PDB file of C-alpha atoms in Angstrom:
ATOM      1  CA  MET A   1      55.867  34.358 129.796  1.00 52.00           C
ATOM      2  CA  PRO A   2      59.057  36.401 130.249  1.00 55.00           C
ATOM      3  CA  LEU A   3      61.571  36.306 127.423  1.00 58.00           C
ATOM      4  CA  LYS A   4      64.550  34.098 128.212  1.00 60.00           C
ATOM      5  CA  ILE A   5      67.785  34.392 126.243  1.00 59.00           C
ATOM      6  CA  ILE A   6      70.044  31.358 125.984  1.00 60.00           C
ATOM      7  CA  THR A   7      73.601  31.889 124.744  1.00 58.00           C
ATOM      8  CA  ILE A   8      75.529  29.099 123.058  1.00 58.00           C
ATOM      9  CA  ALA A   9      79.249  29.522 122.284  1.00 58.00           C
ATOM     10  CA  PRO A  10      80.390  27.016 119.598  1.00 59.00           C
ATOM     11  CA  ASN A  11      83.862  28.570 119.706  1.00 61.00           C
ATOM     12  CA  THR A  12      85.492  31.505 121.446  1.00 61.00           C
ATOM     13  CA  ASN A  13      84.921  33.875 118.502  1.00 70.00           C
ATOM     14  CA  GLN A  14      81.166  33.456 118.091  1.00 74.00           C
ATOM     15  CA  ALA A  15      78.130  33.124 120.276  1.00 78.00           C
ATOM     16  CA  ILE A  16      74.591  32.297 119.230  1.00 79.00           C
ATOM     17  CA  ALA A  17      71.779  33.710 121.334  1.00 81.00           C
ATOM     18  CA  LEU A  18      68.344  32.050 121.225  1.00 78.00           C
ATOM     19  CA  SER A  19      65.365  34.114 122.239  1.00 80.00           C
ATOM     20  CA  PRO A  20      62.345  31.800 122.583  1.00 90.00           C
ATOM     21  CA  LEU A  21      58.892  33.327 122.551  1.00 91.00           C
ATOM     22  CA  VAL A  22      56.239  31.066 124.104  1.00 94.00           C
ATOM     23  CA  THR A  23      52.534  31.560 123.400  1.00 95.00           C
ATOM     24  CA  ARG A  24      49.820  29.448 125.036  1.00 97.00           C
ATOM     25  CA  LEU A  25      46.242  29.390 123.767  1.00 97.00           C
ATOM     26  CA  PHE A  26      43.263  27.894 125.585  1.00 98.00           C
ATOM     27  CA  HIS A  27      39.933  26.648 124.234  1.00 98.00           C
ATOM     28  CA  GLU A  28      37.062  24.787 125.864  1.00 97.00           C
ATOM     29  CA  VAL A  29      34.874  22.511 123.732  1.00 96.00           C
ATOM     30  CA  GLY A  30      31.363  24.033 123.687  1.00 94.00           C
ATOM     31  CA  GLU A  31      29.456  20.878 122.779  1.00 93.00           C
ATOM     32  CA  THR A  32      30.252  17.181 122.695  1.00 92.00           C
ATOM     33  CA  LEU A  33      32.175  16.315 119.533  1.00 90.00           C
ATOM     34  CA  SER A  34      31.330  12.983 117.957  1.00 86.00           C
ATOM     35  CA  GLY A  35      30.615  11.754 114.476  1.00 78.00           C
ATOM     36  CA  ILE A  36      32.662  14.533 112.853  1.00 77.00           C
ATOM     37  CA  SER A  37      36.050  14.174 111.222  1.00 85.00           C
ATOM     38  CA  THR A  38      37.409  17.726 111.620  1.00 91.00           C
ATOM     39  CA  TYR A  39      36.950  20.341 114.344  1.00 94.00           C
ATOM     40  CA  LYS A  40      37.917  23.935 113.564  1.00 95.00           C
ATOM     41  CA  ILE A  41      38.856  26.391 116.308  1.00 95.00           C
ATOM     42  CA  ASN A  42      38.956  29.974 115.012  1.00 95.00           C
ATOM     43  CA  VAL A  43      41.343  32.555 116.448  1.00 95.00           C
ATOM     44  CA  ASN A  44      38.617  34.379 118.417  1.00 95.00           C
ATOM     45  CA  GLU A  45      37.627  31.118 120.153  1.00 96.00           C
ATOM     46  CA  PHE A  46      40.971  30.980 122.011  1.00 97.00           C
ATOM     47  CA  LEU A  47      41.915  32.711 125.259  1.00 97.00           C
ATOM     48  CA  ASN A  48      45.459  33.770 126.164  1.00 96.00           C
ATOM     49  CA  ASP A  49      47.310  33.342 129.484  1.00 95.00           C
ATOM     50  CA  SER A  50      45.466  36.398 130.861  1.00 96.00           C
ATOM     51  CA  GLY A  51      42.030  35.005 129.967  1.00 96.00           C
ATOM     52  CA  GLU A  52      41.507  37.520 127.155  1.00 97.00           C
ATOM     53  CA  VAL A  53      40.141  36.628 123.721  1.00 96.00           C
ATOM     54  CA  VAL A  54      42.965  36.161 121.221  1.00 95.00           C
ATOM     55  CA  GLU A  55      42.973  38.575 118.285  1.00 93.00           C
ATOM     56  CA  ASN A  56      45.594  36.861 116.116  1.00 93.00           C
ATOM     57  CA  LEU A  57      47.517  33.604 115.999  1.00 93.00           C
ATOM     58  CA  PRO A  58      51.294  34.043 115.874  1.00 92.00           C
ATOM     59  CA  GLU A  59      53.284  33.267 112.761  1.00 91.00           C
ATOM     60  CA  LEU A  60      55.627  30.292 113.029  1.00 90.00           C
ATOM     61  CA  ASN A  61      59.306  31.275 112.667  1.00 87.00           C
ATOM     62  CA  LEU A  62      60.470  29.167 109.711  1.00 84.00           C
ATOM     63  CA  ASN A  63      62.606  26.186 110.830  1.00 85.00           C
ATOM     64  CA  ASN A  64      62.873  27.623 114.354  1.00 88.00           C
ATOM     65  CA  ASN A  65      59.588  26.706 115.978  1.00 91.00           C
ATOM     66  CA  TYR A  66      57.368  23.979 117.297  1.00 92.00           C
ATOM     67  CA  PHE A  67      53.838  23.763 118.560  1.00 92.00           C
ATOM     68  CA  HIS A  68      52.096  21.214 120.745  1.00 95.00           C
ATOM     69  CA  VAL A  69      48.389  20.527 121.093  1.00 96.00           C
ATOM     70  CA  TYR A  70      46.954  19.045 124.274  1.00 97.00           C
ATOM     71  CA  VAL A  71      43.419  17.669 124.601  1.00 96.00           C
ATOM     72  CA  ASN A  72      42.358  17.313 128.234  1.00 96.00           C
ATOM     73  CA  GLY A  73      46.024  17.618 129.231  1.00 96.00           C
ATOM     74  CA  VAL A  74      47.235  14.836 126.906  1.00 96.00           C
ATOM     75  CA  LEU A  75      49.787  15.672 124.192  1.00 96.00           C
ATOM     76  CA  GLN A  76      48.408  14.844 120.736  1.00 93.00           C
ATOM     77  CA  MET A  77      50.177  13.496 117.635  1.00 91.00           C
ATOM     78  CA  ASP A  78      51.424  16.127 115.152  1.00 88.00           C
ATOM     79  CA  ASP A  79      49.695  14.584 112.136  1.00 88.00           C
ATOM     80  CA  ASN A  80      46.246  15.341 113.584  1.00 89.00           C
ATOM     81  CA  PHE A  81      46.506  19.150 113.320  1.00 91.00           C
ATOM     82  CA  ALA A  82      46.795  21.994 110.848  1.00 92.00           C
ATOM     83  CA  TYR A  83      47.761  25.379 112.296  1.00 93.00           C
ATOM     84  CA  THR A  84      47.061  28.550 110.321  1.00 93.00           C
ATOM     85  CA  ALA A  85      48.489  31.790 111.672  1.00 92.00           C
ATOM     86  CA  GLY A  86      46.649  35.037 111.125  1.00 89.00           C
ATOM     87  CA  GLU A  87      44.258  37.651 112.370  1.00 86.00           C
ATOM     88  CA  GLN A  88      40.629  37.302 113.390  1.00 82.00           C
ATOM     89  CA  GLY A  89      38.695  35.416 110.760  1.00 82.00           C
ATOM     90  CA  ILE A  90      41.874  33.953 109.270  1.00 89.00           C
ATOM     91  CA  GLY A  91      43.830  32.134 111.992  1.00 92.00           C
ATOM     92  CA  SER A  92      42.628  28.711 113.108  1.00 94.00           C
ATOM     93  CA  LEU A  93      43.502  25.239 114.298  1.00 95.00           C
ATOM     94  CA  LEU A  94      42.017  22.282 112.431  1.00 94.00           C
ATOM     95  CA  MET A  95      41.905  19.109 114.475  1.00 93.00           C
ATOM     96  CA  SER A  96      41.266  15.655 112.972  1.00 91.00           C
ATOM     97  CA  ILE A  97      39.036  13.541 115.174  1.00 89.00           C
ATOM     98  CA  PRO A  98      39.458   9.783 114.717  1.00 85.00           C
ATOM     99  CA  GLU A  99      36.393   7.695 113.923  1.00 85.00           C
ATOM    100  CA  ASP A 100      34.499   6.411 116.997  1.00 87.00           C
ATOM    101  CA  THR A 101      36.032   9.149 119.171  1.00 88.00           C
ATOM    102  CA  GLU A 102      34.043  11.467 121.414  1.00 92.00           C
ATOM    103  CA  ILE A 103      35.308  14.661 123.015  1.00 93.00           C
ATOM    104  CA  PRO A 104      32.947  15.740 125.815  1.00 95.00           C
ATOM    105  CA  VAL A 105      31.661  19.274 126.331  1.00 96.00           C
ATOM    106  CA  GLY A 106      34.003  21.325 128.531  1.00 97.00           C
ATOM    107  CA  THR A 107      37.155  19.474 127.449  1.00 97.00           C
ATOM    108  CA  PRO A 108      40.139  21.856 127.385  1.00 98.00           C
ATOM    109  CA  ILE A 109      42.263  22.130 124.243  1.00 97.00           C
ATOM    110  CA  ILE A 110      45.595  23.904 124.724  1.00 97.00           C
ATOM    111  CA  VAL A 111      47.986  25.009 122.004  1.00 97.00           C
ATOM    112  CA  GLU A 112      51.572  25.846 122.983  1.00 96.00           C
ATOM    113  CA  ILE A 113      53.628  27.659 120.342  1.00 95.00           C
ATOM    114  CA  VAL A 114      57.374  28.190 120.748  1.00 95.00           C
ATOM    115  CA  ASN A 115      59.268  30.361 118.259  1.00 93.00           C
ATOM    116  CA  PHE A 116      63.051  30.726 118.465  1.00 91.00           C
ATOM    117  CA  TYR A 117      64.860  33.798 117.182  1.00 86.00           C
ATOM    118  CA  PRO A 118      68.581  32.936 116.884  1.00 81.00           C
ATOM    119  CA  GLN A 119      71.086  35.781 116.726  1.00 80.00           C
ATOM    120  CA  ILE A 120      74.832  35.574 116.112  1.00 78.00           C
TER     121      ILE A 120
END
């Protein structure tokens, strides 16, 4: 996604520019998930917007970020996920699966990460 800079001017002497960086990661469930409490998606199991295997998960810019997780296009609650940035073998997404829940094979899981880089 192209970088978009937003400028905010709280007064005439200063301006704050926000440079958001959006990363989207795609995963497809390989087998039906049921009877497990946690599902781990490693970094190399994600594809990027170009359909290429992801080599590292981006760091989250402290206090200037958010990430959303969608399962089959439905936004999920924040408390159900643990995101770990890092390179292959390190980065992952842990997803808590509620009891009596089934996620069918082929279900898409999408992670959207937005980091903001404010500059004065």
